[in-house]
Short mmCIF file of C-alpha atoms in Angstrom, two decimals:
data_model
loop_
_atom_site.label_atom_id
_atom_site.label_comp_id
_atom_site.label_asym_id
_atom_site.label_seq_id
_atom_site.Cartn_x
_atom_site.Cartn_y
_atom_site.Cartn_z
CA MET A 1 32.28 5.48 21.04
CA ASP A 2 29.95 2.64 20.27
CA THR A 3 27.39 3.90 17.92
CA ARG A 4 24.72 1.40 19.34
CA GLN A 5 25.14 3.49 22.71
CA ARG A 6 24.03 6.60 20.63
CA SER A 7 21.19 4.87 18.90
CA ILE A 8 17.43 5.88 19.67
CA ARG A 9 15.99 2.43 21.00
CA ILE A 10 12.75 1.48 20.01
CA ALA A 11 10.77 -1.53 21.34
CA MET A 12 8.01 -2.31 19.01
CA LEU A 13 4.72 -4.40 19.94
CA PRO A 14 2.63 -5.47 16.77
CA TRP A 15 -0.56 -7.33 16.96
CA LEU A 16 -0.34 -10.99 16.41
CA ALA A 17 -0.92 -11.17 12.40
CA HIS A 18 1.17 -11.55 9.76
CA GLY A 19 -0.59 -8.54 8.11
CA HIS A 20 0.91 -6.35 10.80
CA ILE A 21 3.84 -7.76 11.66
CA CYS A 22 5.29 -7.13 8.16
CA PRO A 23 4.80 -3.33 8.31
CA PHE A 24 6.35 -3.28 11.33
CA ILE A 25 9.42 -5.16 10.37
CA GLU A 26 9.63 -2.97 7.25
CA LEU A 27 9.39 0.19 9.38
CA ALA A 28 11.93 -1.30 11.67
CA LYS A 29 14.34 -2.02 8.88
CA ALA A 30 14.05 1.57 7.27
CA LEU A 31 14.52 3.24 10.78
CA SER A 32 17.79 0.88 12.05
CA LYS A 33 19.38 2.71 8.70
CA ARG A 34 18.79 5.67 10.40
CA ASN A 35 20.77 5.49 13.51
CA PHE A 36 17.49 3.37 15.77
CA TYR A 37 18.03 0.12 17.56
CA ILE A 38 14.97 -2.00 17.32
CA TYR A 39 13.66 -4.61 19.47
CA ILE A 40 10.64 -6.58 17.85
CA CYS A 41 8.45 -8.40 20.47
CA SER A 42 5.89 -11.26 19.32
CA THR A 43 5.39 -14.49 20.24
CA PRO A 44 7.53 -17.78 19.31
CA VAL A 45 5.31 -19.30 16.70
CA ASN A 46 5.16 -15.66 14.96
CA ILE A 47 8.61 -15.20 15.23
CA ASN A 48 9.28 -18.40 13.47
CA SER A 49 7.62 -17.33 10.39
CA PHE A 50 9.20 -13.99 10.34
CA LYS A 51 13.11 -14.38 11.89
CA GLN A 52 14.18 -15.49 8.22
CA THR A 53 12.98 -12.10 6.68
CA ILE A 54 15.52 -10.21 8.67
CA SER A 55 19.00 -10.78 7.25
CA GLU A 56 22.27 -10.91 9.06
CA LYS A 57 22.85 -7.42 8.00
CA ASP A 58 19.72 -5.79 9.46
CA SER A 59 20.13 -8.37 12.58
CA ILE A 60 22.95 -6.08 13.61
CA SER A 61 20.32 -3.26 14.42
CA ILE A 62 16.99 -5.22 14.89
CA LYS A 63 16.99 -7.53 17.68
CA ILE A 64 13.58 -10.12 18.16
CA VAL A 65 12.16 -10.89 21.96
CA GLU A 66 9.90 -13.22 22.77
CA LEU A 67 6.81 -12.25 24.42
CA HIS A 68 5.02 -15.13 26.48
CA LEU A 69 1.55 -15.39 26.19
CA PRO A 70 -0.11 -17.34 28.99
CA ASN A 71 -0.81 -21.33 28.76
CA LEU A 72 -4.64 -21.33 28.14
CA PRO A 73 -6.44 -24.95 27.43
CA GLU A 74 -8.09 -23.59 24.44
CA LEU A 75 -5.05 -21.63 23.17
CA PRO A 76 -2.09 -23.45 23.01
CA PRO A 77 1.20 -21.99 21.74
CA HIS A 78 0.54 -22.86 18.23
CA TYR A 79 -2.73 -20.59 18.29
CA HIS A 80 -0.74 -17.62 19.80
CA THR A 81 -0.96 -15.97 16.08
CA THR A 82 -4.06 -15.39 13.94
CA ASN A 83 -2.39 -17.50 11.06
CA GLY A 84 -4.47 -20.21 11.18
CA LEU A 85 -6.53 -19.40 14.25
CA PRO A 86 -10.24 -20.71 14.45
CA PRO A 87 -12.22 -17.60 14.27
CA HIS A 88 -14.12 -18.08 17.37
CA LEU A 89 -10.69 -17.98 19.30
CA MET A 90 -9.82 -14.50 17.88
CA SER A 91 -11.39 -12.65 21.36
CA THR A 92 -9.26 -15.36 23.34
CA LEU A 93 -6.07 -14.37 21.53
CA LYS A 94 -7.05 -10.53 22.35
CA ASN A 95 -7.42 -11.34 25.87
CA ALA A 96 -4.33 -13.58 26.10
CA LEU A 97 -2.28 -10.57 24.59
CA ASP A 98 -3.84 -8.45 27.86
CA MET A 99 -2.62 -11.07 29.95
CA ALA A 100 1.11 -10.84 28.64
CA LYS A 101 1.12 -7.62 30.28
CA PRO A 102 3.58 -9.09 32.96
CA SER A 103 5.73 -10.31 30.35
CA PHE A 104 6.06 -7.07 28.35
CA PHE A 105 6.43 -5.25 31.50
CA HIS A 106 9.71 -6.94 32.14
CA ILE A 107 11.01 -6.48 28.68
CA LEU A 108 10.42 -2.86 29.04
CA SER A 109 12.00 -2.47 32.51
CA THR A 110 14.88 -4.62 31.18
CA LEU A 111 15.57 -3.49 28.14
CA LYS A 112 14.63 0.51 28.59
CA PRO A 113 13.90 1.78 25.48
CA ASP A 114 13.39 5.11 24.63
CA LEU A 115 10.22 4.67 23.07
CA VAL A 116 7.74 2.09 22.49
CA MET A 117 5.54 1.82 19.35
CA TYR A 118 2.47 -0.25 19.24
CA ASP A 119 -0.41 -1.58 17.42
CA PHE A 120 -4.01 -0.51 17.59
CA LEU A 121 -5.50 -3.43 19.98
CA GLN A 122 -3.49 -2.98 23.22
CA PRO A 123 -4.38 -0.09 25.02
CA TRP A 124 -2.72 -1.02 28.00
CA VAL A 125 0.69 -0.49 26.43
CA PRO A 126 0.94 3.23 26.37
CA THR A 127 -0.48 3.18 29.81
CA MET A 128 2.28 1.01 30.79
CA ALA A 129 5.00 2.83 29.07
CA ALA A 130 4.02 5.91 30.44
CA SER A 131 4.30 4.57 34.16
CA GLN A 132 8.11 3.86 32.92
CA ASN A 133 8.49 7.84 31.87
CA ILE A 134 8.84 6.08 28.13
CA PRO A 135 7.09 8.11 25.19
CA SER A 136 4.88 5.48 22.80
CA VAL A 137 3.31 5.82 19.28
CA LEU A 138 0.28 4.09 17.60
CA PHE A 139 1.45 2.78 14.73
CA LEU A 140 -1.51 1.72 12.23
CA THR A 141 -0.95 -0.70 9.74
CA PRO A 142 -4.47 -0.29 7.87
CA GLY A 143 -4.71 2.95 5.33
CA ALA A 144 -6.24 5.98 6.37
CA ALA A 145 -9.50 6.21 3.88
CA ALA A 146 -10.54 2.90 5.97
CA SER A 147 -9.24 3.87 9.31
CA CYS A 148 -11.34 7.41 8.98
CA TYR A 149 -14.69 5.54 8.21
CA LEU A 150 -14.18 2.83 11.13
CA PHE A 151 -12.85 5.75 13.37
CA HIS A 152 -15.71 8.02 12.60
CA ILE A 153 -17.92 5.11 13.62
CA GLY A 154 -15.98 4.16 16.66
CA ARG A 155 -16.06 7.46 17.92
CA LYS A 156 -20.12 7.63 17.94
CA LYS A 157 -20.35 10.14 14.98
CA PRO A 158 -23.59 9.78 12.89
CA VAL A 159 -22.91 8.39 9.32
CA SER A 160 -24.63 11.11 7.73
CA GLU A 161 -21.90 13.43 9.03
CA TYR A 162 -18.98 11.67 7.56
CA PRO A 163 -18.07 14.01 4.77
CA PHE A 164 -16.65 11.26 2.13
CA SER A 165 -19.36 9.96 0.10
CA ALA A 166 -16.83 7.41 -2.04
CA ILE A 167 -16.06 5.42 1.17
CA TYR A 168 -18.78 3.69 2.41
CA LEU A 169 -19.95 0.24 3.25
CA ARG A 170 -22.63 -1.76 1.12
CA ASP A 171 -25.50 -3.34 3.41
CA HIS A 172 -24.00 -7.04 3.11
CA GLU A 173 -20.46 -5.63 3.88
CA TYR A 174 -21.79 -4.00 7.04
CA ASP A 175 -23.61 -7.44 7.92
CA ARG A 176 -20.46 -9.06 7.44
CA ASN A 177 -18.82 -7.08 9.92
CA ARG A 178 -21.50 -6.13 12.08
CA ASP A 179 -19.46 -7.11 15.25
CA MET A 180 -17.21 -4.27 14.51
CA PHE A 181 -19.99 -1.94 14.82
CA GLU A 182 -22.66 -3.20 17.26
CA PRO A 183 -22.06 -2.84 20.90
CA THR A 184 -21.81 -5.65 23.42
CA GLU A 185 -21.73 -3.60 26.87
CA ASP A 186 -23.87 -0.79 28.35
CA ASP A 187 -21.13 1.67 27.51
CA GLY A 188 -22.43 1.67 23.72
CA TYR A 189 -18.82 0.44 22.44
CA THR A 190 -17.64 -2.95 20.80
CA ASP A 191 -14.52 -4.24 22.39
CA THR A 192 -12.48 -3.26 19.19
CA GLN A 193 -13.73 0.40 19.19
CA ARG A 194 -12.99 0.44 23.05
CA ARG A 195 -9.41 -0.76 22.56
CA VAL A 196 -8.72 1.26 19.37
CA ASN A 197 -9.88 4.59 21.16
CA GLY A 198 -7.41 3.87 24.07
CA CYS A 199 -4.78 3.21 21.48
CA ILE A 200 -5.48 6.74 19.83
CA ASP A 201 -5.92 8.19 22.98
CA GLY A 202 -2.51 7.16 24.82
CA SER A 203 -0.26 8.00 21.78
CA SER A 204 2.22 10.66 22.17
CA GLU A 205 1.22 13.73 19.95
CA ILE A 206 1.36 11.98 16.65
CA ILE A 207 0.39 8.50 15.18
CA LEU A 208 2.19 7.07 12.33
CA ILE A 209 0.08 5.33 9.69
CA LYS A 210 1.19 3.58 6.78
CA THR A 211 0.37 5.49 3.42
CA ILE A 212 1.31 8.03 1.36
CA ARG A 213 -0.04 12.08 1.70
CA GLU A 214 -0.54 12.08 -2.19
CA LEU A 215 -3.03 9.17 -2.29
CA GLU A 216 -4.66 9.82 1.33
CA GLY A 217 -3.84 13.52 2.46
CA LYS A 218 -7.62 14.12 3.04
CA TYR A 219 -8.50 11.48 5.09
CA MET A 220 -5.06 11.68 7.21
CA ASP A 221 -6.33 15.81 7.87
CA PHE A 222 -9.92 14.37 8.82
CA LEU A 223 -8.20 12.06 11.25
CA SER A 224 -6.03 14.46 12.80
CA THR A 225 -9.01 16.47 13.76
CA LEU A 226 -11.31 13.60 14.75
CA CYS A 227 -8.84 11.85 16.75
CA GLU A 228 -6.97 15.21 18.00
CA LYS A 229 -3.60 13.79 17.32
CA ARG A 230 -1.39 14.65 14.06
CA TYR A 231 -1.20 11.67 11.45
CA VAL A 232 2.13 10.99 10.23
CA PRO A 233 2.72 8.91 6.84
CA VAL A 234 5.23 6.66 7.04
CA GLY A 235 5.07 5.35 3.11
CA PRO A 236 4.19 2.05 1.63
CA LEU A 237 6.73 0.38 3.18
CA VAL A 238 6.68 -2.56 0.61
CA ARG A 239 8.87 -5.52 1.03
CA GLU A 240 11.97 -6.18 -0.79
CA PRO A 241 11.32 -8.79 -3.97
CA GLU A 242 11.48 -12.42 -3.17
CA THR A 243 14.01 -14.53 -4.79
CA GLU A 244 12.38 -16.54 -7.70
CA HIS A 245 14.66 -19.38 -8.38
CA GLU A 246 12.68 -21.75 -6.52
CA HIS A 247 9.50 -20.55 -9.07
CA SER A 248 11.77 -20.54 -12.29
CA GLU A 249 8.83 -22.27 -13.74
CA VAL A 250 6.35 -19.70 -12.99
CA MET A 251 8.69 -16.79 -14.30
CA LYS A 252 9.34 -19.02 -17.43
CA TRP A 253 5.37 -19.35 -17.94
CA LEU A 254 5.14 -15.54 -17.66
CA ASN A 255 7.64 -14.68 -20.38
CA SER A 256 5.60 -16.51 -22.69
CA LYS A 257 2.81 -14.14 -22.30
CA GLN A 258 2.57 -10.80 -24.08
CA ARG A 259 3.02 -7.25 -22.22
CA CYS A 260 0.10 -6.21 -19.78
CA SER A 261 -1.79 -9.72 -21.12
CA THR A 262 -2.46 -11.34 -17.84
CA VAL A 263 -3.31 -11.32 -14.20
CA LEU A 264 -2.35 -12.09 -10.74
CA ALA A 265 -5.22 -13.70 -8.61
CA SER A 266 -4.04 -13.96 -5.15
CA PHE A 267 -5.84 -13.20 -1.72
CA GLY A 268 -3.07 -13.08 1.29
CA SER A 269 -1.75 -15.65 3.25
CA GLU A 270 -4.43 -15.39 6.07
CA TYR A 271 -7.62 -15.20 3.75
CA PHE A 272 -9.64 -17.88 1.99
CA LEU A 273 -12.11 -18.21 -0.66
CA SER A 274 -15.09 -20.53 0.10
CA LYS A 275 -15.82 -23.32 -2.07
CA GLU A 276 -18.65 -20.95 -3.62
CA GLU A 277 -16.17 -18.32 -4.18
CA MET A 278 -13.59 -20.39 -5.58
CA GLU A 279 -16.04 -21.87 -8.15
CA GLU A 280 -17.18 -18.39 -9.32
CA LEU A 281 -13.76 -17.04 -9.50
CA ALA A 282 -12.46 -20.01 -11.44
CA TYR A 283 -15.50 -19.66 -14.15
CA GLY A 284 -14.85 -15.85 -14.12
CA LEU A 285 -11.40 -16.46 -14.79
CA GLU A 286 -12.30 -18.80 -17.87
CA LEU A 287 -15.14 -16.60 -19.27
CA SER A 288 -12.87 -13.41 -19.14
CA ASN A 289 -10.49 -15.02 -22.11
CA VAL A 290 -7.64 -13.21 -20.06
CA ASN A 291 -4.17 -14.95 -19.09
CA PHE A 292 -3.96 -15.69 -15.44
CA LEU A 293 -1.79 -16.82 -12.52
CA TRP A 294 -3.76 -18.09 -9.49
CA VAL A 295 -2.19 -18.46 -6.40
CA VAL A 296 -4.66 -20.83 -4.20
CA ARG A 297 -4.29 -21.48 -0.80
CA PHE A 298 -6.71 -23.33 1.69
CA PRO A 299 -6.61 -23.14 5.43
CA VAL A 300 -4.48 -24.92 7.64
CA GLY A 301 -5.85 -28.67 8.10
CA THR A 302 -8.17 -28.82 5.27
CA ASN A 303 -8.36 -31.89 3.31
CA ILE A 304 -9.06 -31.34 -0.30
CA SER A 305 -7.19 -31.41 -3.45
CA LEU A 306 -7.02 -28.85 -5.67
CA GLU A 307 -8.72 -30.93 -8.59
CA GLU A 308 -11.63 -31.56 -6.11
CA ALA A 309 -11.66 -27.43 -5.05
CA LEU A 310 -12.10 -26.44 -8.92
CA PRO A 311 -14.72 -27.13 -11.65
CA LYS A 312 -15.01 -30.24 -13.00
CA GLY A 313 -12.86 -30.42 -16.27
CA PHE A 314 -11.45 -26.62 -15.77
CA LEU A 315 -7.63 -27.25 -15.85
CA ASP A 316 -7.98 -29.20 -19.09
CA ARG A 317 -10.30 -26.06 -20.67
CA ILE A 318 -7.95 -23.37 -19.87
CA GLY A 319 -4.94 -25.40 -21.17
CA ASN A 320 -2.10 -23.20 -21.25
CA ARG A 321 -3.96 -19.78 -20.87
CA GLY A 322 -3.86 -20.24 -17.04
CA LYS A 323 -1.67 -21.45 -14.53
CA ILE A 324 -2.43 -22.09 -10.71
CA VAL A 325 0.34 -22.29 -7.82
CA GLN A 326 -0.55 -23.92 -4.67
CA GLY A 327 0.14 -22.60 -1.58
CA TRP A 328 3.15 -19.90 -1.59
CA ALA A 329 4.40 -17.75 -4.90
CA PRO A 330 6.60 -14.84 -5.26
CA GLN A 331 4.16 -11.99 -5.60
CA LEU A 332 6.10 -9.10 -5.78
CA ARG A 333 8.55 -10.55 -8.52
CA ILE A 334 5.22 -11.39 -10.34
CA LEU A 335 3.95 -8.07 -10.04
CA GLN A 336 6.95 -6.86 -11.25
CA HIS A 337 6.84 -8.79 -14.55
CA SER A 338 6.00 -6.78 -17.93
CA SER A 339 3.34 -9.38 -18.55
CA ILE A 340 1.18 -8.74 -15.54
CA GLY A 341 -1.28 -6.14 -16.63
CA GLY A 342 -4.08 -6.46 -13.56
CA PHE A 343 -3.55 -7.81 -9.95
CA VAL A 344 -7.29 -9.73 -8.57
CA SER A 345 -6.91 -8.66 -5.08
CA HIS A 346 -8.75 -8.83 -1.67
CA CYS A 347 -7.53 -5.35 -1.27
CA GLY A 348 -5.82 -6.43 2.23
CA TRP A 349 -3.62 -3.00 2.58
CA SER A 350 -0.20 -4.28 2.14
CA SER A 351 -1.44 -5.47 -1.44
CA VAL A 352 -3.06 -2.58 -2.44
CA MET A 353 0.27 -0.83 -1.83
CA GLU A 354 2.39 -3.16 -3.42
CA GLY A 355 0.12 -2.75 -6.78
CA LEU A 356 0.55 1.08 -6.36
CA GLN A 357 4.53 0.88 -5.93
CA LEU A 358 4.74 -1.36 -9.01
CA GLY A 359 2.26 0.36 -11.33
CA ILE A 360 -0.33 -2.16 -11.47
CA PRO A 361 -4.10 -1.65 -11.56
CA ILE A 362 -5.98 -3.64 -9.04
CA ILE A 363 -9.45 -5.57 -10.21
CA ALA A 364 -10.73 -5.80 -6.46
CA MET A 365 -12.85 -8.65 -4.68
CA PRO A 366 -12.76 -7.50 -0.98
CA MET A 367 -13.76 -10.00 1.75
CA HIS A 368 -14.30 -8.32 5.10
CA LEU A 369 -12.85 -6.17 7.91
CA ASP A 370 -11.13 -2.86 5.60
CA GLN A 371 -10.88 -4.56 2.73
CA PRO A 372 -14.58 -3.29 1.50
CA LEU A 373 -13.60 0.29 2.10
CA ASN A 374 -9.87 0.05 0.78
CA ALA A 375 -11.48 -1.21 -2.58
CA LYS A 376 -13.73 1.78 -2.75
CA LEU A 377 -10.55 3.89 -2.35
CA VAL A 378 -8.93 1.80 -5.16
CA VAL A 379 -11.91 2.97 -7.41
CA ASP A 380 -12.10 6.20 -6.20
CA ALA A 381 -8.51 7.09 -6.82
CA GLY A 382 -8.79 5.82 -10.53
CA VAL A 383 -6.49 2.75 -10.13
CA GLY A 384 -8.67 0.09 -10.17
CA GLU A 385 -11.98 -1.56 -10.48
CA GLU A 386 -14.29 -3.57 -7.88
CA ALA A 387 -16.12 -6.88 -8.97
CA VAL A 388 -18.90 -6.02 -7.20
CA ARG A 389 -20.89 -8.73 -5.40
CA ASP A 390 -24.70 -9.25 -5.40
CA LYS A 391 -27.03 -7.87 -2.70
CA TYR A 392 -26.57 -10.89 -0.71
CA GLY A 393 -22.44 -10.32 -0.61
CA ASN A 394 -22.14 -13.36 -3.12
CA LEU A 395 -19.40 -13.64 -6.03
CA ASP A 396 -20.99 -13.80 -9.73
CA ARG A 397 -18.46 -15.19 -12.31
CA GLN A 398 -19.86 -12.86 -15.23
CA GLU A 399 -18.75 -9.80 -13.19
CA VAL A 400 -15.62 -11.36 -12.66
CA ALA A 401 -15.12 -12.11 -16.22
CA LYS A 402 -16.33 -8.31 -17.04
CA VAL A 403 -14.09 -6.72 -14.83
CA ILE A 404 -10.94 -8.68 -15.58
CA ARG A 405 -11.45 -7.85 -19.56
CA LYS A 406 -12.26 -4.03 -18.54
CA VAL A 407 -8.98 -3.62 -16.89
CA VAL A 408 -6.46 -5.86 -18.93
CA ALA A 409 -8.38 -5.90 -22.65
CA GLU A 410 -10.21 -2.78 -22.69
CA LYS A 411 -9.71 0.93 -23.31
CA ILE A 412 -10.32 1.78 -19.53
CA GLY A 413 -7.72 -0.04 -18.53
CA GLN A 414 -5.28 1.70 -20.07
CA ARG A 415 -6.38 4.51 -18.28
CA LEU A 416 -6.08 2.70 -14.74
CA ARG A 417 -2.33 1.49 -15.79
CA LYS A 418 -1.44 4.82 -16.49
CA ARG A 419 -3.19 6.25 -12.99
CA ALA A 420 -1.11 3.29 -11.26
CA ARG A 421 1.77 4.05 -12.84
CA GLU A 422 1.84 7.59 -12.20
CA TYR A 423 1.95 6.81 -8.18
CA SER A 424 4.26 4.02 -9.07
CA GLU A 425 6.71 6.89 -10.47
CA PHE A 426 5.98 9.23 -7.58
CA LEU A 427 6.99 6.65 -4.87
CA GLU A 428 10.12 5.85 -7.02
CA SER A 429 11.10 9.51 -7.13
CA ASN A 430 10.33 10.45 -3.60
CA GLY A 431 12.14 7.43 -2.02
CA ALA A 432 12.36 8.11 1.54
CA LYS A 433 10.75 11.14 2.06
CA GLU A 434 8.09 10.06 4.57
CA ILE A 435 10.75 7.94 6.75
CA ASN A 436 12.97 11.19 6.82
CA GLU A 437 9.66 12.94 8.33
CA VAL A 438 9.14 10.05 10.70
CA VAL A 439 12.69 10.12 11.96
CA GLU A 440 12.49 13.83 12.53
CA GLU A 441 9.19 13.10 14.58
CA LEU A 442 10.52 10.64 16.50
CA LEU A 443 13.49 12.42 17.25
CA LYS A 444 11.49 15.28 19.09
CA LEU A 445 9.87 12.57 21.44
CA CYS A 446 12.74 10.70 22.48
CA ARG A 447 15.40 11.64 25.10
CA VAL A 448 18.57 10.31 23.36
CA THR A 449 20.52 8.56 26.33
CA ARG A 450 23.50 6.18 26.86
CA ARG A 451 22.57 2.69 27.95
CA GLN A 452 24.58 -0.57 28.36
CA ASP A 453 22.90 -3.34 26.14
CA SER A 454 20.64 -5.81 27.91
CA THR A 455 20.86 -8.79 26.08
CA GLU A 456 19.26 -11.51 28.28
CA LEU A 457 16.15 -11.20 26.48
CA LEU A 458 17.01 -11.60 23.03
CA TYR A 459 16.23 -14.41 20.79
#
């Protein structure tokens, strides 16, 4: 018998952001090795950026399906993604995804999956799935501590009743994220809160979340009580390290550095430092007297050279102590290198998980959204330190230098590294425990049926 007929079929619809799509792909890869057949739905512009991450072997059980958003004058197809999207068009992109309901309905009707897995901004997905008698599960790609704080407020609970004092927002962090908390409609909820609450309420019995219980168990338990749905961890979902042959110069430079003597500074693919932040970080790295590898990115369409963006004379002054890579670098390969003793990060959740997986302490420089909350967790868990901004939210070069030195060159850094390595060893020894539990939970929800393949939608 064709094993694909006996496989559980899952249709996945992640939010249209790189940081959300990647965990869905990694979960798809893990499930595909356990007799699941996955359809990943996204827009053509996103598909073009991630299709090469699905190997020929994985593509046997993971298929890509195009989701078509409407053609809006202000949102051409190259903006059907958050990558490079002007901030003022974010709400337009959310609404455009809502308008793609007919496209997704056609996908479900044609593919007839056993389960739908969806993201946090699409409350219409579980409703649509239920209309076709298909169970659906919310998969949250942010961590439990950050979700805990945001959902507590999103469910209109007083901040004074929030039980975890280590996880909070400073005034300037709240101000930067004000639109996440302050309602725009008479019902007292923001658009995001309404969407998230609908996604939580629509999930069938459980909610999957990208974390490990050993790090965030108490936050998961709180979420389960708050949302009246059981939260199930899927593990860190760290992707396989990249091949570094194109960056052999980077690896050669790292080979010249002593063990744990160097920091990697990298801020994800969709977050960019302002001119002032770049300057403060540059001076902070210079003043720290610590070796550094800095991955610098500029927003799409920015017409500025590296020399213009950096302080005058910076490259000459740092000499061989620092190296700057513009654009992309093999982050996981770099973090694996023995010379890396710290990771200067914006604390996007995937970056936090990568740091823990590889046992590298984090120097937190969060920007917005869930990142400030992730930074507090990193500090509370004893796996990093934060370069705290001033009361106006500005970076300070002296603070940056102090924290880098603390993590790489001082005794506290040894303690942080030891704790980070404990998490790394735990993840190594436990392997696929979380995924195996996820499989059991999904099997309970699914009706195993034999269906003929419907291939006309496949990319």
